[in-house]
Amino acid sequence: MYRKPVRPVLVVIAHGSRDPRHAATVHALVRRVRSLRPGLRVETGFLDFNVPSAHGVLESLAAEGVRDVVALPLLLTRAFHAKADIPAVLREAPSMLRIRQAEVLGPSPLLLSALERRLYEAGLAPADKSSTGVVLASAGSSDPEAIAVITRLAREWRGTGWCAVRPAFASASLPRTEDAVRELRELGCARVAVAPYVLAPGHLPDRIARGAAQADVLAEALGPAPEVARVLLERYDAARTPALAALGA
């Protein structure tokens, strides 16, 4: 008798934070993912600060008899956590698990749509684009690949009709948010908006918010925006495709 292949469990691996808003936002995003893909089992694990740990989730799944897992880094850029921390956790997972690590979320056109959604929710209108300068404010990284992605994303977003778009970083790299806001003022943009390119509130997003004090508009973190949930499912589907081919699905 033919049996339909069991879909791999999606394990979302988030960084974690002492700030309770972080975990709450991660869980809200995972709930939205579940609502978009009924029947898909989605679990959440954290690298630090929050429970359950990613390692604990993988051990629990193995104990249940789960064999196929897609581990998805809840990260916007491919920096240290995606290149080192998460692979280390996966190497320590129970050997009976077949784990595929999905790609990080960014870059994606859907994330640009989510950024615009947050700006419009904060008070801008589509008609404001041509007169508004935007600061694309990310957490920052010492990884040059991650910085290059943010810089390129700002350049691409500028091409969609904004007066100007400047990247900024809350740590490790320059410029800071307040410097980019000042630059857009000097450039002559009628208004300046700050779009945090972060998934959840926390220490570095708070630093971005302080740097946005002289801006006209400050958007919320991307959080459980529907576009973000769709990116998660895209990454999951791309990672599970080789497994389906091996099963003849």
Coordinates of N, CA and C in Angstrom, one line a residue:
M1 N 0.8 -1.2 0.0 CA 0.0 0.0 0.0 C 0.9 1.2 0.0
Y2 N 0.5 2.2 -0.9 CA 1.3 3.4 -1.0 C 1.0 4.3 0.3
R3 N 2.1 4.8 0.8 CA 2.0 5.7 2.0 C 2.6 7.1 1.5
K4 N 1.8 8.1 1.7 CA 2.3 9.4 1.4 C 3.4 9.8 2.4
P5 N 4.6 10.3 1.8 CA 5.7 10.6 2.7 C 5.3 11.6 3.8
V6 N 5.9 11.4 5.0 CA 5.6 12.3 6.1 C 6.5 13.5 5.9
R7 N 5.8 14.7 6.0 CA 6.6 15.9 5.9 C 7.6 16.1 7.0
P8 N 8.8 16.6 6.7 CA 9.7 16.8 7.8 C 9.2 17.8 8.8
V9 N 9.5 17.7 10.0 CA 9.1 18.7 11.0 C 10.0 19.9 10.8
L10 N 9.3 21.1 10.8 CA 10.0 22.3 10.7 C 10.4 22.8 12.2
V11 N 11.7 22.9 12.4 CA 12.2 23.4 13.7 C 12.8 24.8 13.4
V12 N 12.1 25.8 13.9 CA 12.6 27.2 13.8 C 13.6 27.5 15.0
I13 N 14.8 27.9 14.6 CA 15.8 28.1 15.6 C 16.1 29.6 15.7
A14 N 15.7 30.2 16.8 CA 15.8 31.6 17.1 C 17.0 31.9 18.0
H15 N 17.5 33.1 18.0 CA 18.6 33.4 18.8 C 18.3 33.4 20.3
G16 N 17.2 34.0 20.7 CA 16.9 34.1 22.1 C 17.3 35.4 22.7
S17 N 16.7 35.8 23.7 CA 17.0 37.1 24.4 C 16.5 37.2 25.8
R18 N 17.1 38.0 26.6 CA 16.6 38.2 28.0 C 15.4 39.0 27.9
D19 N 15.1 39.8 26.8 CA 14.0 40.6 26.7 C 12.8 39.7 26.4
P20 N 11.7 39.7 27.2 CA 10.6 38.8 27.0 C 9.8 39.1 25.7
R21 N 10.0 40.3 25.2 CA 9.3 40.6 23.9 C 9.8 39.8 22.7
H22 N 11.1 39.4 22.8 CA 11.7 38.6 21.8 C 11.0 37.2 21.6
A23 N 11.0 36.5 22.7 CA 10.3 35.1 22.6 C 8.9 35.3 22.2
A24 N 8.2 36.2 22.8 CA 6.8 36.4 22.4 C 6.5 36.7 21.0
T25 N 7.4 37.5 20.4 CA 7.3 37.8 18.9 C 7.6 36.5 18.1
V26 N 8.7 35.8 18.5 CA 9.0 34.5 17.8 C 7.8 33.6 17.8
H27 N 7.2 33.4 18.9 CA 6.1 32.5 19.0 C 4.9 33.0 18.2
A28 N 4.7 34.3 18.1 CA 3.6 34.8 17.3 C 3.8 34.6 15.8
L29 N 5.1 34.7 15.4 CA 5.4 34.4 14.0 C 5.2 32.9 13.7
V30 N 5.6 32.0 14.6 CA 5.4 30.6 14.4 C 3.9 30.3 14.3
R31 N 3.1 30.9 15.1 CA 1.7 30.7 15.1 C 1.2 31.1 13.7
R32 N 1.7 32.1 13.1 CA 1.2 32.5 11.8 C 1.6 31.5 10.8
V33 N 2.9 31.0 10.9 CA 3.3 30.0 10.0 C 2.4 28.8 10.0
R34 N 2.1 28.4 11.2 CA 1.1 27.2 11.4 C -0.2 27.5 10.7
S35 N -0.7 28.7 10.8 CA -2.0 29.0 10.2 C -1.9 29.0 8.7
L36 N -0.8 29.3 8.1 CA -0.6 29.3 6.7 C -0.4 27.9 6.1
R37 N 0.0 27.0 7.0 CA 0.3 25.6 6.5 C -0.3 24.6 7.5
P38 N -1.6 24.5 7.6 CA -2.2 23.5 8.5 C -1.7 22.1 8.3
G39 N -1.4 21.4 9.3 CA -0.9 20.1 9.2 C 0.6 20.0 9.3
L40 N 1.3 21.1 9.1 CA 2.7 21.1 9.2 C 3.1 21.2 10.7
R41 N 3.9 20.3 11.2 CA 4.4 20.5 12.5 C 5.5 21.4 12.6
V42 N 5.4 22.5 13.4 CA 6.4 23.5 13.6 C 6.8 23.6 15.1
E43 N 8.1 23.4 15.3 CA 8.6 23.6 16.7 C 9.5 24.7 16.7
T44 N 9.7 25.3 17.9 CA 10.6 26.4 18.1 C 11.7 26.1 19.2
G45 N 12.9 26.4 18.9 CA 14.0 26.2 19.8 C 14.9 27.5 19.8
F46 N 15.6 27.7 20.9 CA 16.4 28.9 21.0 C 17.8 28.5 21.3
L47 N 18.7 29.4 20.7 CA 20.2 29.2 21.0 C 20.6 29.6 22.4
D48 N 19.9 30.6 22.9 CA 20.3 31.1 24.2 C 19.2 31.8 24.9
F49 N 19.3 31.9 26.2 CA 18.4 32.7 27.1 C 17.0 32.1 27.3
N50 N 16.4 31.6 26.2 CA 15.0 31.1 26.3 C 14.9 29.6 26.2
V51 N 13.8 29.1 26.7 CA 13.5 27.6 26.6 C 12.3 27.4 25.7
P52 N 12.2 26.3 25.0 CA 13.2 25.2 25.0 C 14.4 25.5 24.2
S53 N 15.5 24.9 24.5 CA 16.7 25.1 23.7 C 16.5 24.3 22.4
A54 N 17.3 24.8 21.4 CA 17.2 24.1 20.1 C 17.7 22.6 20.2
H55 N 18.7 22.4 21.0 CA 19.2 21.0 21.2 C 18.1 20.2 21.9
G56 N 17.5 20.7 22.9 CA 16.4 20.0 23.6 C 15.3 19.6 22.7
V57 N 14.9 20.5 21.8 CA 13.8 20.2 20.9 C 14.2 19.1 20.0
L58 N 15.4 19.1 19.5 CA 15.8 18.0 18.6 C 15.9 16.7 19.3
E59 N 16.3 16.7 20.6 CA 16.4 15.4 21.4 C 14.9 14.9 21.6
S60 N 14.0 15.8 21.9 CA 12.6 15.4 22.1 C 12.0 14.8 20.9
L61 N 12.3 15.4 19.7 CA 11.7 14.9 18.5 C 12.3 13.5 18.2
A62 N 13.6 13.3 18.4 CA 14.2 12.0 18.2 C 13.6 10.9 19.1
A63 N 13.3 11.3 20.4 CA 12.7 10.4 21.3 C 11.3 10.0 20.9
E64 N 10.6 10.9 20.2 CA 9.2 10.6 19.7 C 9.2 9.6 18.5
G65 N 10.4 9.5 17.9 CA 10.4 8.7 16.7 C 10.5 9.5 15.4
V66 N 10.5 10.8 15.5 CA 10.7 11.7 14.3 C 12.0 11.4 13.7
R67 N 12.1 11.4 12.3 CA 13.3 11.1 11.7 C 13.8 12.2 10.7
D68 N 12.8 13.0 10.2 CA 13.2 14.0 9.2 C 12.9 15.4 9.7
V69 N 13.8 16.3 9.7 CA 13.7 17.6 10.3 C 14.3 18.6 9.3
V70 N 13.6 19.8 9.1 CA 14.2 20.9 8.5 C 14.5 22.0 9.6
A71 N 15.7 22.3 9.8 CA 16.1 23.3 10.8 C 16.3 24.6 10.1
L72 N 15.5 25.6 10.5 CA 15.4 26.9 9.8 C 16.0 28.0 10.8
P73 N 17.1 28.6 10.4 CA 17.6 29.7 11.2 C 16.7 30.9 11.1
L74 N 16.2 31.4 12.2 CA 15.4 32.6 12.2 C 16.3 33.8 12.2
L75 N 16.9 34.0 11.1 CA 17.9 35.1 10.9 C 17.7 35.8 9.6
L76 N 18.0 37.0 9.5 CA 17.8 37.8 8.3 C 19.1 37.8 7.4
T77 N 20.2 37.5 7.9 CA 21.5 37.5 7.1 C 22.3 36.3 7.5
R78 N 23.1 35.8 6.6 CA 24.0 34.7 6.9 C 25.3 35.1 7.5
A79 N 25.2 35.3 8.8 CA 26.4 35.7 9.6 C 26.8 34.6 10.5
F80 N 27.5 34.9 11.7 CA 28.1 34.0 12.5 C 27.1 32.9 13.0
H81 N 25.9 33.3 13.5 CA 25.0 32.3 14.0 C 24.6 31.3 13.0
A82 N 24.4 31.7 11.8 CA 24.0 30.7 10.7 C 25.2 29.9 10.3
K83 N 26.4 30.5 10.3 CA 27.6 29.7 9.8 C 28.2 28.9 10.9
A84 N 28.1 29.2 12.1 CA 28.8 28.5 13.2 C 27.9 27.9 14.3
D85 N 27.1 28.8 14.9 CA 26.4 28.4 16.1 C 25.3 27.3 15.8
I86 N 24.5 27.5 14.8 CA 23.5 26.6 14.4 C 24.0 25.3 13.9
P87 N 25.0 25.3 12.9 CA 25.6 24.0 12.5 C 26.2 23.2 13.7
A88 N 26.7 23.9 14.7 CA 27.3 23.2 15.8 C 26.2 22.5 16.6
V89 N 25.0 23.2 16.8 CA 23.9 22.5 17.5 C 23.4 21.3 16.7
L90 N 23.4 21.5 15.3 CA 22.8 20.4 14.5 C 23.8 19.2 14.5
R91 N 25.1 19.4 14.6 CA 26.1 18.3 14.7 C 25.9 17.5 16.0
E92 N 25.4 18.2 17.0 CA 25.3 17.5 18.3 C 23.9 16.8 18.4
A93 N 23.1 16.9 17.4 CA 21.7 16.4 17.5 C 21.8 14.8 17.4
P94 N 20.7 14.2 17.9 CA 20.7 12.7 17.9 C 21.0 12.2 16.5
S95 N 21.8 11.1 16.4 CA 22.2 10.7 15.1 C 21.1 10.1 14.2
M96 N 20.0 9.7 14.8 CA 18.9 9.1 14.0 C 18.1 10.2 13.3
L97 N 18.3 11.4 13.6 CA 17.6 12.5 12.9 C 18.3 12.8 11.5
R98 N 17.5 12.9 10.5 CA 18.0 13.4 9.2 C 17.7 14.9 9.1
I99 N 18.7 15.8 9.3 CA 18.4 17.2 9.4 C 18.9 17.9 8.2
R100 N 18.1 18.8 7.6 CA 18.5 19.7 6.6 C 18.4 21.1 7.1
Q101 N 19.5 21.9 7.0 CA 19.5 23.3 7.4 C 19.0 24.1 6.3
A102 N 17.9 24.8 6.5 CA 17.4 25.8 5.5 C 18.2 27.0 5.5
E103 N 18.0 27.8 4.4 CA 18.7 29.1 4.3 C 18.1 30.1 5.2
V104 N 18.9 31.1 5.5 CA 18.3 32.2 6.3 C 17.2 32.9 5.5
L105 N 16.5 33.8 6.2 CA 15.3 34.4 5.6 C 15.7 35.4 4.5
G106 N 16.8 36.2 4.7 CA 17.1 37.2 3.7 C 18.2 36.9 2.8
P107 N 18.3 37.6 1.7 CA 17.3 38.6 1.2 C 16.1 37.9 0.5
S108 N 15.0 38.7 0.5 CA 13.8 38.2 -0.2 C 13.0 39.4 -0.5
P109 N 12.4 39.5 -1.7 CA 11.4 40.6 -2.0 C 10.3 40.6 -1.0
L110 N 9.9 39.5 -0.4 CA 8.8 39.5 0.5 C 9.2 40.3 1.8
L111 N 10.5 40.3 2.1 CA 10.9 41.1 3.3 C 10.8 42.6 3.0
L112 N 11.1 43.0 1.8 CA 10.9 44.4 1.4 C 9.5 44.7 1.5
S113 N 8.6 43.8 1.1 CA 7.2 44.1 1.3 C 6.8 44.2 2.7
A114 N 7.4 43.4 3.6 CA 7.1 43.5 5.0 C 7.6 44.8 5.6
L115 N 8.7 45.2 5.2 CA 9.3 46.5 5.6 C 8.3 47.6 5.3
E116 N 7.8 47.6 4.0 CA 6.9 48.7 3.6 C 5.6 48.6 4.4
R117 N 5.1 47.3 4.6 CA 3.9 47.2 5.5 C 4.1 47.9 6.8
R118 N 5.2 47.7 7.5 CA 5.4 48.2 8.8 C 5.5 49.8 8.7
L119 N 6.1 50.3 7.6 CA 6.1 51.8 7.5 C 4.8 52.4 7.3
Y120 N 3.9 51.7 6.5 CA 2.6 52.2 6.3 C 1.7 52.1 7.5
E121 N 2.0 51.0 8.3 CA 1.3 50.9 9.6 C 1.7 52.0 10.5
A122 N 2.9 52.5 10.4 CA 3.4 53.5 11.3 C 3.0 54.9 10.9
G123 N 2.3 55.1 9.7 CA 1.7 56.3 9.3 C 2.0 56.9 8.0
L124 N 3.0 56.2 7.3 CA 3.2 56.7 5.9 C 2.2 56.1 5.0
A125 N 2.1 56.7 3.8 CA 1.2 56.3 2.7 C 2.0 56.1 1.5
P126 N 1.6 55.2 0.6 CA 2.3 55.0 -0.7 C 2.6 56.3 -1.4
A127 N 1.8 57.3 -1.3 CA 2.0 58.6 -2.0 C 3.2 59.3 -1.4
D128 N 3.6 58.9 -0.2 CA 4.8 59.6 0.5 C 6.1 59.1 0.0
K129 N 6.2 58.0 -0.8 CA 7.4 57.4 -1.1 C 8.5 58.3 -1.7
S130 N 8.0 59.1 -2.7 CA 9.0 59.8 -3.5 C 9.6 61.0 -2.7
S131 N 9.0 61.4 -1.6 CA 9.5 62.5 -0.8 C 10.0 62.0 0.6
T132 N 10.1 60.7 0.8 CA 10.5 60.2 2.1 C 11.9 59.4 1.9
G133 N 12.8 59.8 2.8 CA 14.1 59.0 2.9 C 13.9 58.0 4.0
V134 N 14.4 56.8 3.7 CA 14.3 55.7 4.7 C 15.7 55.2 5.1
V135 N 15.7 55.0 6.4 CA 16.9 54.4 7.0 C 16.6 52.9 7.2
L136 N 17.3 52.0 6.5 CA 17.2 50.6 6.7 C 18.1 50.2 7.8
A137 N 17.6 50.0 9.0 CA 18.4 49.9 10.2 C 18.4 48.4 10.6
S138 N 19.6 47.8 10.6 CA 19.8 46.4 11.0 C 20.6 46.3 12.3
A139 N 20.6 45.1 12.8 CA 21.4 44.9 14.1 C 22.8 45.2 13.9
G140 N 23.4 44.8 12.7 CA 24.8 45.0 12.5 C 25.5 43.6 12.6
S141 N 26.7 43.6 12.1 CA 27.5 42.3 12.1 C 28.9 42.6 11.8
S142 N 29.8 41.8 12.3 CA 31.2 41.9 11.9 C 31.5 41.1 10.7
D143 N 30.5 40.4 10.2 CA 30.7 39.6 9.0 C 30.5 40.4 7.7
P144 N 31.5 40.6 6.9 CA 31.4 41.5 5.7 C 30.3 41.0 4.7
E145 N 30.0 39.7 4.7 CA 29.0 39.2 3.8 C 27.6 39.7 4.2
A146 N 27.4 39.7 5.5 CA 26.1 40.2 6.0 C 25.9 41.7 5.8
I147 N 27.0 42.5 6.0 CA 27.0 43.9 5.8 C 26.7 44.2 4.3
A148 N 27.3 43.5 3.4 CA 27.1 43.7 2.0 C 25.7 43.4 1.6
V149 N 25.1 42.4 2.2 CA 23.7 42.1 1.9 C 22.8 43.3 2.3
I150 N 23.0 43.9 3.4 CA 22.2 45.0 3.9 C 22.4 46.2 2.9
T151 N 23.6 46.5 2.6 CA 23.9 47.6 1.7 C 23.3 47.4 0.3
R152 N 23.3 46.2 -0.2 CA 22.7 45.9 -1.5 C 21.2 46.0 -1.4
L153 N 20.6 45.5 -0.3 CA 19.2 45.6 -0.1 C 18.7 47.1 0.0
A154 N 19.5 47.9 0.6 CA 19.1 49.4 0.6 C 19.1 49.9 -0.8
R155 N 20.1 49.6 -1.5 CA 20.2 50.1 -2.9 C 19.0 49.6 -3.8
E156 N 18.6 48.3 -3.6 CA 17.5 47.8 -4.4 C 16.2 48.4 -3.9
W157 N 16.0 48.7 -2.6 CA 14.8 49.3 -2.1 C 14.7 50.7 -2.6
R158 N 15.8 51.4 -2.7 CA 15.7 52.8 -3.3 C 15.1 52.8 -4.7
G159 N 15.4 51.7 -5.4 CA 14.9 51.7 -6.8 C 13.4 51.5 -6.9
T160 N 12.7 51.3 -5.8 CA 11.2 51.1 -5.8 C 10.5 52.4 -5.7
G161 N 11.2 53.5 -5.6 CA 10.5 54.8 -5.6 C 10.7 55.7 -4.4
W162 N 11.5 55.3 -3.4 CA 11.8 56.2 -2.2 C 12.7 57.3 -2.6
C163 N 12.6 58.4 -1.9 CA 13.5 59.5 -2.1 C 15.0 59.1 -2.0
A164 N 15.3 58.3 -1.0 CA 16.6 57.8 -0.8 C 16.5 56.7 0.3
V165 N 17.4 55.8 0.3 CA 17.4 54.7 1.3 C 18.9 54.6 1.8
R166 N 19.1 54.6 3.1 CA 20.5 54.5 3.6 C 20.5 53.3 4.6
P167 N 21.5 52.5 4.5 CA 21.7 51.4 5.5 C 22.3 52.0 6.8
A168 N 21.9 51.4 7.9 CA 22.5 51.8 9.2 C 22.6 50.5 10.1
F169 N 23.4 50.6 11.1 CA 23.7 49.4 11.9 C 23.7 49.8 13.4
A170 N 23.1 48.9 14.2 CA 23.1 49.2 15.7 C 24.3 48.8 16.4
S171 N 25.2 47.9 15.7 CA 26.4 47.5 16.4 C 27.4 47.0 15.3
A172 N 28.6 47.0 15.7 CA 29.7 46.4 14.9 C 30.1 47.2 13.6
S173 N 29.2 47.8 13.0 CA 29.4 48.5 11.7 C 28.8 49.9 11.8
L174 N 29.3 50.8 10.9 CA 28.8 52.1 10.7 C 28.2 52.3 9.4
P175 N 27.2 53.3 9.2 CA 26.8 54.3 10.2 C 25.8 53.8 11.2
R176 N 25.6 54.6 12.2 CA 24.5 54.4 13.2 C 23.2 55.0 12.6
T177 N 22.1 54.6 13.2 CA 20.8 55.1 12.8 C 20.7 56.6 12.8
E178 N 21.2 57.2 13.9 CA 21.1 58.7 14.0 C 21.9 59.4 12.9
D179 N 23.0 58.8 12.5 CA 23.9 59.4 11.5 C 23.2 59.3 10.1
A180 N 22.5 58.2 9.8 CA 21.8 58.0 8.6 C 20.6 59.0 8.5
V181 N 19.9 59.1 9.7 CA 18.8 60.1 9.7 C 19.3 61.5 9.4
R182 N 20.4 61.9 10.0 CA 21.0 63.2 9.7 C 21.3 63.4 8.2
E183 N 21.9 62.4 7.7 CA 22.3 62.4 6.3 C 21.1 62.6 5.3
L184 N 20.0 61.9 5.6 CA 18.8 62.1 4.8 C 18.2 63.5 5.0
R185 N 18.3 64.0 6.2 CA 17.8 65.4 6.4 C 18.6 66.4 5.5
E186 N 19.9 66.2 5.5 CA 20.8 67.1 4.8 C 20.6 66.9 3.3
L187 N 20.2 65.7 2.9 CA 19.9 65.4 1.5 C 18.7 66.2 1.0
G188 N 17.8 66.6 1.9 CA 16.6 67.3 1.5 C 15.4 66.5 1.4
C189 N 15.3 65.3 2.0 CA 14.1 64.5 2.0 C 13.1 65.2 2.9
A190 N 11.8 65.3 2.4 CA 10.8 66.0 3.1 C 10.5 65.4 4.5
R191 N 10.6 64.1 4.5 CA 10.5 63.4 5.8 C 11.4 62.2 5.8
V192 N 11.7 61.7 7.1 CA 12.7 60.6 7.2 C 12.0 59.5 8.1
A193 N 12.1 58.3 7.6 CA 11.5 57.2 8.3 C 12.6 56.1 8.6
V194 N 12.4 55.5 9.7 CA 13.4 54.4 10.1 C 12.6 53.1 10.0
A195 N 13.2 52.2 9.2 CA 12.6 50.8 9.1 C 13.5 49.8 9.7
P196 N 13.3 49.3 10.9 CA 14.1 48.4 11.5 C 14.1 47.0 10.8
Y197 N 15.2 46.6 10.3 CA 15.3 45.3 9.6 C 15.7 44.3 10.7
V198 N 14.8 44.0 11.6 CA 15.0 43.1 12.7 C 13.7 42.3 12.8
L199 N 13.8 41.1 13.4 CA 12.6 40.3 13.5 C 11.8 40.5 14.8
A200 N 12.5 40.9 15.8 CA 11.8 41.0 17.1 C 12.5 42.0 18.0
P201 N 11.7 42.6 18.9 CA 12.2 43.6 19.8 C 13.4 43.0 20.7
G202 N 14.2 43.9 21.2 CA 15.3 43.5 22.1 C 16.3 44.6 22.2
H203 N 17.5 44.3 22.7 CA 18.5 45.3 23.0 C 18.9 46.1 21.8
L204 N 19.3 45.5 20.7 CA 19.7 46.2 19.6 C 18.6 47.0 18.9
P205 N 17.4 46.4 18.7 CA 16.3 47.2 18.2 C 15.9 48.4 19.1
D206 N 16.1 48.3 20.4 CA 15.9 49.5 21.2 C 17.0 50.6 20.9
R207 N 18.2 50.1 20.6 CA 19.2 51.1 20.2 C 18.8 51.8 18.9
I208 N 18.3 51.0 18.0 CA 17.8 51.6 16.7 C 16.7 52.6 17.0
A209 N 15.8 52.3 17.9 CA 14.7 53.2 18.2 C 15.3 54.5 18.8
R210 N 16.3 54.4 19.7 CA 16.9 55.7 20.2 C 17.5 56.5 19.1
G211 N 18.2 55.8 18.2 CA 18.8 56.5 17.1 C 17.8 57.2 16.1
A212 N 16.5 56.7 16.2 CA 15.5 57.3 15.4 C 14.7 58.5 16.0
A213 N 15.3 59.0 17.1 CA 14.6 60.1 17.8 C 14.3 61.3 16.9
Q214 N 15.1 61.6 16.0 CA 14.9 62.8 15.1 C 14.2 62.4 13.8
A215 N 13.8 61.2 13.7 CA 13.1 60.8 12.4 C 11.6 61.2 12.6
D216 N 10.9 61.2 11.5 CA 9.5 61.5 11.5 C 8.6 60.2 11.8
V217 N 9.2 59.1 11.4 CA 8.4 57.8 11.5 C 9.4 56.7 11.9
L218 N 8.9 55.9 12.9 CA 9.7 54.7 13.3 C 8.8 53.5 13.1
A219 N 9.1 52.6 12.3 CA 8.3 51.4 12.1 C 8.6 50.4 13.2
E220 N 7.7 49.4 13.3 CA 7.9 48.3 14.3 C 8.8 47.2 13.6
A221 N 9.3 46.3 14.5 CA 10.0 45.2 14.0 C 9.2 44.3 13.0
L222 N 9.8 43.6 12.2 CA 9.0 42.8 11.2 C 8.1 41.8 11.9
G223 N 8.6 41.1 12.9 CA 7.7 40.3 13.7 C 6.9 39.3 12.9
P224 N 5.7 39.1 13.3 CA 4.8 38.1 12.6 C 4.1 38.6 11.4
A225 N 4.7 39.5 10.6 CA 4.1 40.0 9.4 C 3.9 38.8 8.5
P226 N 2.8 38.8 7.7 CA 2.5 37.6 6.9 C 3.5 37.3 5.9
E227 N 4.2 38.4 5.4 CA 5.2 38.2 4.4 C 6.4 37.4 5.0
V228 N 6.7 37.7 6.3 CA 7.8 36.9 6.9 C 7.5 35.5 7.1
A229 N 6.2 35.2 7.5 CA 5.8 33.8 7.6 C 5.9 33.1 6.2
R230 N 5.5 33.8 5.2 CA 5.6 33.2 3.8 C 7.1 32.8 3.5
V231 N 8.0 33.7 3.8 CA 9.4 33.4 3.6 C 9.9 32.2 4.3
L232 N 9.4 32.0 5.6 CA 9.8 30.8 6.3 C 9.3 29.6 5.6
L233 N 8.1 29.6 5.1 CA 7.6 28.4 4.3 C 8.4 28.2 3.0
E234 N 8.8 29.3 2.4 CA 9.6 29.2 1.2 C 10.9 28.5 1.5
R235 N 11.5 28.9 2.5 CA 12.8 28.3 2.9 C 12.6 26.8 3.3
Y236 N 11.6 26.5 4.0 CA 11.3 25.2 4.4 C 11.1 24.3 3.1
D237 N 10.3 24.8 2.2 CA 10.0 24.0 1.0 C 11.3 23.8 0.2
A238 N 12.1 24.8 0.1 CA 13.3 24.6 -0.7 C 14.3 23.6 0.0
A239 N 14.3 23.6 1.3 CA 15.2 22.6 2.0 C 14.7 21.2 2.0
R240 N 13.3 21.0 1.9 CA 12.8 19.7 2.0 C 12.7 19.0 0.6
T241 N 12.9 19.8 -0.5 CA 12.7 19.2 -1.8 C 13.6 18.1 -2.1
P242 N 14.9 18.1 -1.7 CA 15.8 16.9 -2.0 C 15.3 15.7 -1.2
A243 N 14.7 15.9 0.0 CA 14.2 14.8 0.7 C 13.0 14.1 0.0
L244 N 12.2 15.0 -0.5 CA 11.0 14.5 -1.3 C 11.4 13.7 -2.5
A245 N 12.5 14.2 -3.2 CA 12.9 13.5 -4.4 C 13.5 12.1 -4.0
A246 N 14.2 12.0 -2.9 CA 14.7 10.8 -2.4 C 13.6 9.8 -2.1
L247 N 12.5 10.3 -1.6 CA 11.3 9.4 -1.2 C 10.5 9.1 -2.4
G248 N 10.7 9.7 -3.6 CA 9.9 9.5 -4.7 C 8.6 10.2 -4.7
A249 N 8.5 11.3 -3.9 CA 7.3 12.1 -3.9 C 7.3 13.1 -5.0

